[in-house]
């Protein structure tokens, strides 16, 4: 878990940036690591993390920006078993949300959750999504079918093959009373490609089946920009 602080007053918070490019850290930027307590007591081990974050916010100048990164939340390899109890994790998210509202121009947080261990169909994850401003899902293709799915996605030799599906389940709201909301208007399937240089999200579509000649011909005509020619059966009376 890391907190990144920026001490430059001229830096504008909530500025736009390209996800495909690496975020350049300004000179003098401090990156602090918060150790996760491996405790077996009944108290939540996550609350000490929030106390550290709150101390960082209180002890830094008013223009300092903090970016909180919480990777693989609730993973047994990093967090104690008691952290996955609803009374622990939901209390943590409530308190983190309160900090984000208390310092709206100084604090932002990104949390990742391993869906292979905690599926979205569980009630706990649904509550965690409700307490989050935005919810994105990366679903990698299964290894045994990755080649087949990637090759059938219609990519050319100059395009990188998609590695999985990208879904937007929830978008940040503008204020507590509404605005923003869900992702019902996105409409199209998207896929992601991750390489050493960039992260790309693009539209995803499968070509027609081999036996569906009509759909294949329509796809070829559409790609060529030509108009559909009438069939012989349509011209006969």
PDB file of C-alpha atoms in Angstrom:
ATOM      1  CA  UNK A   1       0.000   0.000   0.000  1.00  0.00           C
ATOM      2  CA  UNK A   2       1.454   3.351  -1.004  1.00  0.00           C
ATOM      3  CA  UNK A   3       0.747   7.029  -0.497  1.00  0.00           C
ATOM      4  CA  UNK A   4       2.218   9.415  -3.004  1.00  0.00           C
ATOM      5  CA  UNK A   5       2.564  13.063  -2.051  1.00  0.00           C
ATOM      6  CA  UNK A   6       3.319  16.032  -4.288  1.00  0.00           C
ATOM      7  CA  UNK A   7       4.729  19.204  -2.763  1.00  0.00           C
ATOM      8  CA  UNK A   8       4.481  21.465  -5.791  1.00  0.00           C
ATOM      9  CA  UNK A   9       1.825  24.188  -5.452  1.00  0.00           C
ATOM     10  CA  UNK A  10       1.455  24.630  -9.215  1.00  0.00           C
ATOM     11  CA  UNK A  11       0.247  21.028  -9.694  1.00  0.00           C
ATOM     12  CA  UNK A  12      -3.487  20.995 -10.439  1.00  0.00           C
ATOM     13  CA  UNK A  13      -5.472  18.176  -8.867  1.00  0.00           C
ATOM     14  CA  UNK A  14      -7.964  16.193 -10.977  1.00  0.00           C
ATOM     15  CA  UNK A  15      -6.058  17.044 -14.156  1.00  0.00           C
ATOM     16  CA  UNK A  16      -6.536  14.823 -17.193  1.00  0.00           C
ATOM     17  CA  UNK A  17      -3.830  12.349 -18.164  1.00  0.00           C
ATOM     18  CA  UNK A  18      -3.305   9.543 -20.649  1.00  0.00           C
ATOM     19  CA  UNK A  19      -3.729   6.043 -19.198  1.00  0.00           C
ATOM     20  CA  UNK A  20      -1.406   4.724 -21.895  1.00  0.00           C
ATOM     21  CA  UNK A  21       1.495   6.806 -20.580  1.00  0.00           C
ATOM     22  CA  UNK A  22       3.495   6.358 -17.406  1.00  0.00           C
ATOM     23  CA  UNK A  23       2.723   8.887 -14.661  1.00  0.00           C
ATOM     24  CA  UNK A  24       5.876  10.949 -14.135  1.00  0.00           C
ATOM     25  CA  UNK A  25       6.613  11.723 -10.499  1.00  0.00           C
ATOM     26  CA  UNK A  26       7.753  15.310  -9.840  1.00  0.00           C
ATOM     27  CA  UNK A  27      11.138  15.924  -8.236  1.00  0.00           C
ATOM     28  CA  UNK A  28      10.965  15.562  -4.472  1.00  0.00           C
ATOM     29  CA  UNK A  29       7.892  13.335  -4.497  1.00  0.00           C
ATOM     30  CA  UNK A  30       7.586  11.132  -1.429  1.00  0.00           C
ATOM     31  CA  UNK A  31       6.314   7.559  -1.730  1.00  0.00           C
ATOM     32  CA  UNK A  32       5.369   6.082   1.639  1.00  0.00           C
ATOM     33  CA  UNK A  33       4.645   2.413   2.283  1.00  0.00           C
ATOM     34  CA  UNK A  34       2.112   1.518   4.972  1.00  0.00           C
ATOM     35  CA  UNK A  35       2.721  -1.892   6.483  1.00  0.00           C
ATOM     36  CA  UNK A  36      -0.340  -4.115   6.862  1.00  0.00           C
ATOM     37  CA  UNK A  37      -0.561  -5.374  10.452  1.00  0.00           C
ATOM     38  CA  UNK A  38      -0.700  -9.176  10.705  1.00  0.00           C
ATOM     39  CA  UNK A  39      -2.784  -9.280  13.834  1.00  0.00           C
ATOM     40  CA  UNK A  40      -5.102 -11.964  15.156  1.00  0.00           C
ATOM     41  CA  UNK A  41      -7.009  -9.699  17.546  1.00  0.00           C
ATOM     42  CA  UNK A  42     -10.701  -9.000  17.183  1.00  0.00           C
ATOM     43  CA  UNK A  43     -10.080  -5.379  16.148  1.00  0.00           C
ATOM     44  CA  UNK A  44      -9.992  -4.552  12.461  1.00  0.00           C
ATOM     45  CA  UNK A  45      -6.410  -4.441  11.089  1.00  0.00           C
ATOM     46  CA  UNK A  46      -7.519  -2.003   8.389  1.00  0.00           C
ATOM     47  CA  UNK A  47      -8.337   0.851  10.746  1.00  0.00           C
ATOM     48  CA  UNK A  48      -4.659   1.382  11.582  1.00  0.00           C
ATOM     49  CA  UNK A  49      -4.062   1.968   7.872  1.00  0.00           C
ATOM     50  CA  UNK A  50      -6.667   4.733   7.857  1.00  0.00           C
ATOM     51  CA  UNK A  51      -5.073   6.288  10.923  1.00  0.00           C
ATOM     52  CA  UNK A  52      -1.766   6.456   9.070  1.00  0.00           C
ATOM     53  CA  UNK A  53      -3.439   8.057   6.051  1.00  0.00           C
ATOM     54  CA  UNK A  54      -5.197  10.596   8.246  1.00  0.00           C
ATOM     55  CA  UNK A  55      -1.907  11.428   9.975  1.00  0.00           C
ATOM     56  CA  UNK A  56      -0.257  12.017   6.594  1.00  0.00           C
ATOM     57  CA  UNK A  57      -3.053  14.366   5.573  1.00  0.00           C
ATOM     58  CA  UNK A  58      -2.901  16.319   8.837  1.00  0.00           C
ATOM     59  CA  UNK A  59       0.894  16.650   8.890  1.00  0.00           C
ATOM     60  CA  UNK A  60       1.384  17.865   5.306  1.00  0.00           C
ATOM     61  CA  UNK A  61       0.735  21.331   3.815  1.00  0.00           C
ATOM     62  CA  UNK A  62      -2.719  22.166   2.516  1.00  0.00           C
ATOM     63  CA  UNK A  63      -1.571  22.049  -1.124  1.00  0.00           C
ATOM     64  CA  UNK A  64      -0.075  18.538  -0.904  1.00  0.00           C
ATOM     65  CA  UNK A  65      -1.874  15.915  -3.006  1.00  0.00           C
ATOM     66  CA  UNK A  66      -2.036  12.293  -1.857  1.00  0.00           C
ATOM     67  CA  UNK A  67      -2.780   9.307  -4.066  1.00  0.00           C
ATOM     68  CA  UNK A  68      -3.653   6.167  -2.113  1.00  0.00           C
ATOM     69  CA  UNK A  69      -3.128   2.823  -3.883  1.00  0.00           C
ATOM     70  CA  UNK A  70      -4.529  -0.332  -2.246  1.00  0.00           C
ATOM     71  CA  UNK A  71      -3.631  -3.408  -4.342  1.00  0.00           C
ATOM     72  CA  UNK A  72      -5.382  -6.788  -4.051  1.00  0.00           C
ATOM     73  CA  UNK A  73      -7.607  -5.849  -1.148  1.00  0.00           C
ATOM     74  CA  UNK A  74      -8.561  -8.843   1.069  1.00  0.00           C
ATOM     75  CA  UNK A  75      -6.047 -11.131  -0.631  1.00  0.00           C
ATOM     76  CA  UNK A  76      -4.969 -13.818   1.897  1.00  0.00           C
ATOM     77  CA  UNK A  77      -1.378 -13.349   0.784  1.00  0.00           C
ATOM     78  CA  UNK A  78      -1.337  -9.751   2.048  1.00  0.00           C
ATOM     79  CA  UNK A  79      -4.186  -9.251   4.516  1.00  0.00           C
ATOM     80  CA  UNK A  80      -5.090 -11.187   7.685  1.00  0.00           C
ATOM     81  CA  UNK A  81      -8.241 -13.366   7.583  1.00  0.00           C
ATOM     82  CA  UNK A  82     -10.167 -11.030   9.917  1.00  0.00           C
ATOM     83  CA  UNK A  83     -10.018  -8.231   7.329  1.00  0.00           C
ATOM     84  CA  UNK A  84     -12.514 -10.079   5.090  1.00  0.00           C
ATOM     85  CA  UNK A  85     -15.268  -9.959   7.697  1.00  0.00           C
ATOM     86  CA  UNK A  86     -18.079  -7.625   6.601  1.00  0.00           C
ATOM     87  CA  UNK A  87     -17.862  -5.690   9.870  1.00  0.00           C
ATOM     88  CA  UNK A  88     -14.188  -4.991   9.123  1.00  0.00           C
ATOM     89  CA  UNK A  89     -14.022  -4.241   5.406  1.00  0.00           C
ATOM     90  CA  UNK A  90     -17.287  -2.302   5.186  1.00  0.00           C
ATOM     91  CA  UNK A  91     -16.308  -0.161   8.164  1.00  0.00           C
ATOM     92  CA  UNK A  92     -12.971   0.494   6.458  1.00  0.00           C
ATOM     93  CA  UNK A  93     -14.630   1.586   3.205  1.00  0.00           C
ATOM     94  CA  UNK A  94     -17.092   3.806   5.073  1.00  0.00           C
ATOM     95  CA  UNK A  95     -14.217   5.541   6.872  1.00  0.00           C
ATOM     96  CA  UNK A  96     -12.170   5.840   3.667  1.00  0.00           C
ATOM     97  CA  UNK A  97     -15.153   7.364   1.896  1.00  0.00           C
ATOM     98  CA  UNK A  98     -15.494   9.885   4.733  1.00  0.00           C
ATOM     99  CA  UNK A  99     -11.822  10.866   4.332  1.00  0.00           C
ATOM    100  CA  UNK A 100     -12.298  11.328   0.596  1.00  0.00           C
ATOM    101  CA  UNK A 101     -15.247  13.644   1.258  1.00  0.00           C
ATOM    102  CA  UNK A 102     -13.332  15.507   3.959  1.00  0.00           C
ATOM    103  CA  UNK A 103     -10.333  16.098   1.665  1.00  0.00           C
ATOM    104  CA  UNK A 104     -11.907  16.201  -1.832  1.00  0.00           C
ATOM    105  CA  UNK A 105      -9.029  18.213  -3.357  1.00  0.00           C
ATOM    106  CA  UNK A 106      -6.155  16.466  -1.593  1.00  0.00           C
ATOM    107  CA  UNK A 107      -6.906  12.727  -1.538  1.00  0.00           C
ATOM    108  CA  UNK A 108      -7.820  10.130  -4.133  1.00  0.00           C
ATOM    109  CA  UNK A 109      -7.833   6.331  -3.796  1.00  0.00           C
ATOM    110  CA  UNK A 110      -7.650   3.351  -6.146  1.00  0.00           C
ATOM    111  CA  UNK A 111      -8.515  -0.114  -4.794  1.00  0.00           C
ATOM    112  CA  UNK A 112      -8.193  -3.435  -6.614  1.00  0.00           C
ATOM    113  CA  UNK A 113      -9.995  -6.629  -5.591  1.00  0.00           C
ATOM    114  CA  UNK A 114      -9.219 -10.210  -6.770  1.00  0.00           C
ATOM    115  CA  UNK A 115     -12.536 -11.361  -8.256  1.00  0.00           C
ATOM    116  CA  UNK A 116     -11.268 -14.928  -8.481  1.00  0.00           C
ATOM    117  CA  UNK A 117     -11.500 -15.055  -4.677  1.00  0.00           C
ATOM    118  CA  UNK A 118     -14.394 -12.658  -4.161  1.00  0.00           C
ATOM    119  CA  UNK A 119     -16.876 -12.842  -7.083  1.00  0.00           C
ATOM    120  CA  UNK A 120     -19.242  -9.987  -7.845  1.00  0.00           C
ATOM    121  CA  UNK A 121     -22.240 -12.239  -7.144  1.00  0.00           C
ATOM    122  CA  UNK A 122     -21.464 -12.265  -3.409  1.00  0.00           C
ATOM    123  CA  UNK A 123     -23.272  -9.838  -1.139  1.00  0.00           C
ATOM    124  CA  UNK A 124     -20.044  -8.527   0.377  1.00  0.00           C
ATOM    125  CA  UNK A 125     -18.620  -7.451  -2.987  1.00  0.00           C
ATOM    126  CA  UNK A 126     -21.922  -5.850  -3.962  1.00  0.00           C
ATOM    127  CA  UNK A 127     -21.810  -3.717  -0.841  1.00  0.00           C
ATOM    128  CA  UNK A 128     -18.201  -2.816  -1.572  1.00  0.00           C
ATOM    129  CA  UNK A 129     -19.239  -1.650  -5.035  1.00  0.00           C
ATOM    130  CA  UNK A 130     -22.034   0.455  -3.580  1.00  0.00           C
ATOM    131  CA  UNK A 131     -19.504   2.212  -1.350  1.00  0.00           C
ATOM    132  CA  UNK A 132     -17.217   2.884  -4.345  1.00  0.00           C
ATOM    133  CA  UNK A 133     -17.507   5.864  -6.670  1.00  0.00           C
ATOM    134  CA  UNK A 134     -16.479   3.901  -9.759  1.00  0.00           C
ATOM    135  CA  UNK A 135     -16.271   0.177 -10.551  1.00  0.00           C
ATOM    136  CA  UNK A 136     -14.216  -1.269 -13.423  1.00  0.00           C
ATOM    137  CA  UNK A 137     -13.685  -4.963 -14.179  1.00  0.00           C
ATOM    138  CA  UNK A 138     -10.815  -6.610 -16.047  1.00  0.00           C
ATOM    139  CA  UNK A 139     -11.636 -10.190 -17.056  1.00  0.00           C
ATOM    140  CA  UNK A 140      -8.626 -11.890 -18.729  1.00  0.00           C
ATOM    141  CA  UNK A 141      -9.351 -14.522 -21.337  1.00  0.00           C
ATOM    142  CA  UNK A 142      -8.840 -18.117 -20.142  1.00  0.00           C
ATOM    143  CA  UNK A 143      -5.380 -19.348 -21.040  1.00  0.00           C
ATOM    144  CA  UNK A 144      -6.655 -22.340 -23.020  1.00  0.00           C
ATOM    145  CA  UNK A 145      -8.902 -20.127 -25.166  1.00  0.00           C
ATOM    146  CA  UNK A 146      -6.792 -16.968 -25.255  1.00  0.00           C
ATOM    147  CA  UNK A 147      -5.270 -17.671 -28.678  1.00  0.00           C
ATOM    148  CA  UNK A 148      -8.609 -18.591 -30.242  1.00  0.00           C
ATOM    149  CA  UNK A 149     -10.461 -15.591 -28.810  1.00  0.00           C
ATOM    150  CA  UNK A 150      -7.689 -13.185 -29.674  1.00  0.00           C
ATOM    151  CA  UNK A 151      -7.393 -14.395 -33.263  1.00  0.00           C
ATOM    152  CA  UNK A 152     -11.169 -14.319 -33.791  1.00  0.00           C
ATOM    153  CA  UNK A 153     -11.462 -10.714 -32.606  1.00  0.00           C
ATOM    154  CA  UNK A 154     -10.716  -9.403 -36.080  1.00  0.00           C
ATOM    155  CA  UNK A 155      -7.282  -7.938 -35.353  1.00  0.00           C
ATOM    156  CA  UNK A 156      -4.789  -7.292 -38.105  1.00  0.00           C
ATOM    157  CA  UNK A 157      -1.070  -7.914 -37.984  1.00  0.00           C
ATOM    158  CA  UNK A 158      -0.484  -4.290 -36.943  1.00  0.00           C
ATOM    159  CA  UNK A 159      -2.971  -4.472 -34.071  1.00  0.00           C
ATOM    160  CA  UNK A 160      -2.259  -6.006 -30.700  1.00  0.00           C
ATOM    161  CA  UNK A 161      -4.541  -8.899 -29.821  1.00  0.00           C
ATOM    162  CA  UNK A 162      -6.910  -8.281 -26.879  1.00  0.00           C
ATOM    163  CA  UNK A 163      -6.061 -10.051 -23.658  1.00  0.00           C
ATOM    164  CA  UNK A 164      -9.412  -9.821 -21.886  1.00  0.00           C
ATOM    165  CA  UNK A 165     -12.726  -8.032 -21.520  1.00  0.00           C
ATOM    166  CA  UNK A 166     -13.053  -4.572 -19.983  1.00  0.00           C
ATOM    167  CA  UNK A 167     -16.345  -3.697 -18.287  1.00  0.00           C
ATOM    168  CA  UNK A 168     -17.538  -0.464 -16.660  1.00  0.00           C
ATOM    169  CA  UNK A 169     -20.129  -1.248 -13.993  1.00  0.00           C
ATOM    170  CA  UNK A 170     -20.274   2.137 -12.288  1.00  0.00           C
ATOM    171  CA  UNK A 171     -19.043   5.640 -12.965  1.00  0.00           C
ATOM    172  CA  UNK A 172     -18.207   8.311 -10.371  1.00  0.00           C
ATOM    173  CA  UNK A 173     -21.035  10.635  -9.386  1.00  0.00           C
ATOM    174  CA  UNK A 174     -20.616  14.388  -9.457  1.00  0.00           C
ATOM    175  CA  UNK A 175     -22.056  14.888  -5.979  1.00  0.00           C
ATOM    176  CA  UNK A 176     -23.811  12.955  -3.229  1.00  0.00           C
ATOM    177  CA  UNK A 177     -27.302  13.645  -4.646  1.00  0.00           C
ATOM    178  CA  UNK A 178     -26.635  12.101  -8.028  1.00  0.00           C
ATOM    179  CA  UNK A 179     -25.103  12.722 -11.411  1.00  0.00           C
ATOM    180  CA  UNK A 180     -22.941  10.266 -13.295  1.00  0.00           C
ATOM    181  CA  UNK A 181     -24.198   6.915 -12.044  1.00  0.00           C
ATOM    182  CA  UNK A 182     -24.174   3.645 -13.938  1.00  0.00           C
ATOM    183  CA  UNK A 183     -22.723   2.636 -17.268  1.00  0.00           C
ATOM    184  CA  UNK A 184     -25.901   1.657 -19.083  1.00  0.00           C
ATOM    185  CA  UNK A 185     -25.262   4.070 -21.967  1.00  0.00           C
ATOM    186  CA  UNK A 186     -21.879   2.679 -22.971  1.00  0.00           C
ATOM    187  CA  UNK A 187     -23.599   0.043 -25.063  1.00  0.00           C
ATOM    188  CA  UNK A 188     -20.664  -1.767 -26.656  1.00  0.00           C
ATOM    189  CA  UNK A 189     -18.324  -4.536 -25.524  1.00  0.00           C
ATOM    190  CA  UNK A 190     -14.767  -3.456 -24.831  1.00  0.00           C
ATOM    191  CA  UNK A 191     -11.493  -5.329 -24.470  1.00  0.00           C
ATOM    192  CA  UNK A 192      -8.124  -4.386 -23.008  1.00  0.00           C
ATOM    193  CA  UNK A 193      -4.555  -4.941 -24.117  1.00  0.00           C
ATOM    194  CA  UNK A 194      -1.681  -4.573 -21.675  1.00  0.00           C
ATOM    195  CA  UNK A 195       1.927  -4.378 -22.805  1.00  0.00           C
ATOM    196  CA  UNK A 196       5.165  -3.067 -21.363  1.00  0.00           C
ATOM    197  CA  UNK A 197       4.596   0.323 -22.966  1.00  0.00           C
ATOM    198  CA  UNK A 198       0.867   0.994 -22.794  1.00  0.00           C
ATOM    199  CA  UNK A 199      -2.588  -0.024 -21.648  1.00  0.00           C
ATOM    200  CA  UNK A 200      -5.252   0.154 -24.370  1.00  0.00           C
ATOM    201  CA  UNK A 201      -9.034  -0.200 -24.151  1.00  0.00           C
ATOM    202  CA  UNK A 202     -10.829  -0.687 -27.478  1.00  0.00           C
ATOM    203  CA  UNK A 203     -14.120  -1.965 -28.854  1.00  0.00           C
ATOM    204  CA  UNK A 204     -14.431  -5.736 -29.052  1.00  0.00           C
ATOM    205  CA  UNK A 205     -16.436  -7.651 -31.640  1.00  0.00           C
ATOM    206  CA  UNK A 206     -16.287 -11.184 -33.028  1.00  0.00           C
ATOM    207  CA  UNK A 207     -16.532 -11.863 -36.779  1.00  0.00           C
ATOM    208  CA  UNK A 208     -19.463 -13.872 -38.222  1.00  0.00           C
ATOM    209  CA  UNK A 209     -19.372 -17.652 -37.929  1.00  0.00           C
ATOM    210  CA  UNK A 210     -17.828 -19.597 -40.799  1.00  0.00           C
ATOM    211  CA  UNK A 211     -21.161 -21.118 -41.787  1.00  0.00           C
ATOM    212  CA  UNK A 212     -23.015 -17.793 -41.822  1.00  0.00           C
ATOM    213  CA  UNK A 213     -22.186 -16.716 -45.392  1.00  0.00           C
ATOM    214  CA  UNK A 214     -24.749 -13.908 -45.424  1.00  0.00           C
ATOM    215  CA  UNK A 215     -23.242 -12.259 -42.376  1.00  0.00           C
ATOM    216  CA  UNK A 216     -19.735 -12.707 -43.766  1.00  0.00           C
ATOM    217  CA  UNK A 217     -20.684 -11.053 -47.060  1.00  0.00           C
ATOM    218  CA  UNK A 218     -22.352  -8.201 -45.188  1.00  0.00           C
ATOM    219  CA  UNK A 219     -19.251  -7.723 -43.063  1.00  0.00           C
ATOM    220  CA  UNK A 220     -17.036  -7.635 -46.165  1.00  0.00           C
ATOM    221  CA  UNK A 221     -19.295  -5.087 -47.886  1.00  0.00           C
ATOM    222  CA  UNK A 222     -19.383  -2.947 -44.769  1.00  0.00           C
ATOM    223  CA  UNK A 223     -15.589  -3.042 -44.457  1.00  0.00           C
ATOM    224  CA  UNK A 224     -15.225  -2.105 -48.126  1.00  0.00           C
ATOM    225  CA  UNK A 225     -17.695   0.753 -47.768  1.00  0.00           C
ATOM    226  CA  UNK A 226     -19.917  -0.570 -50.552  1.00  0.00           C
ATOM    227  CA  UNK A 227     -23.674  -0.852 -50.677  1.00  0.00           C
ATOM    228  CA  UNK A 228     -25.480  -4.144 -50.288  1.00  0.00           C
ATOM    229  CA  UNK A 229     -26.407  -5.757 -53.609  1.00  0.00           C
ATOM    230  CA  UNK A 230     -29.892  -7.304 -53.904  1.00  0.00           C
ATOM    231  CA  UNK A 231     -30.077 -11.079 -54.076  1.00  0.00           C
ATOM    232  CA  UNK A 232     -31.518 -12.981 -57.008  1.00  0.00           C
ATOM    233  CA  UNK A 233     -34.335 -14.337 -54.877  1.00  0.00           C
ATOM    234  CA  UNK A 234     -35.330 -10.801 -53.916  1.00  0.00           C
ATOM    235  CA  UNK A 235     -35.594  -9.771 -57.593  1.00  0.00           C
ATOM    236  CA  UNK A 236     -37.832 -12.657 -58.645  1.00  0.00           C
ATOM    237  CA  UNK A 237     -41.612 -12.157 -58.557  1.00  0.00           C
TER     238      UNK A 237
END
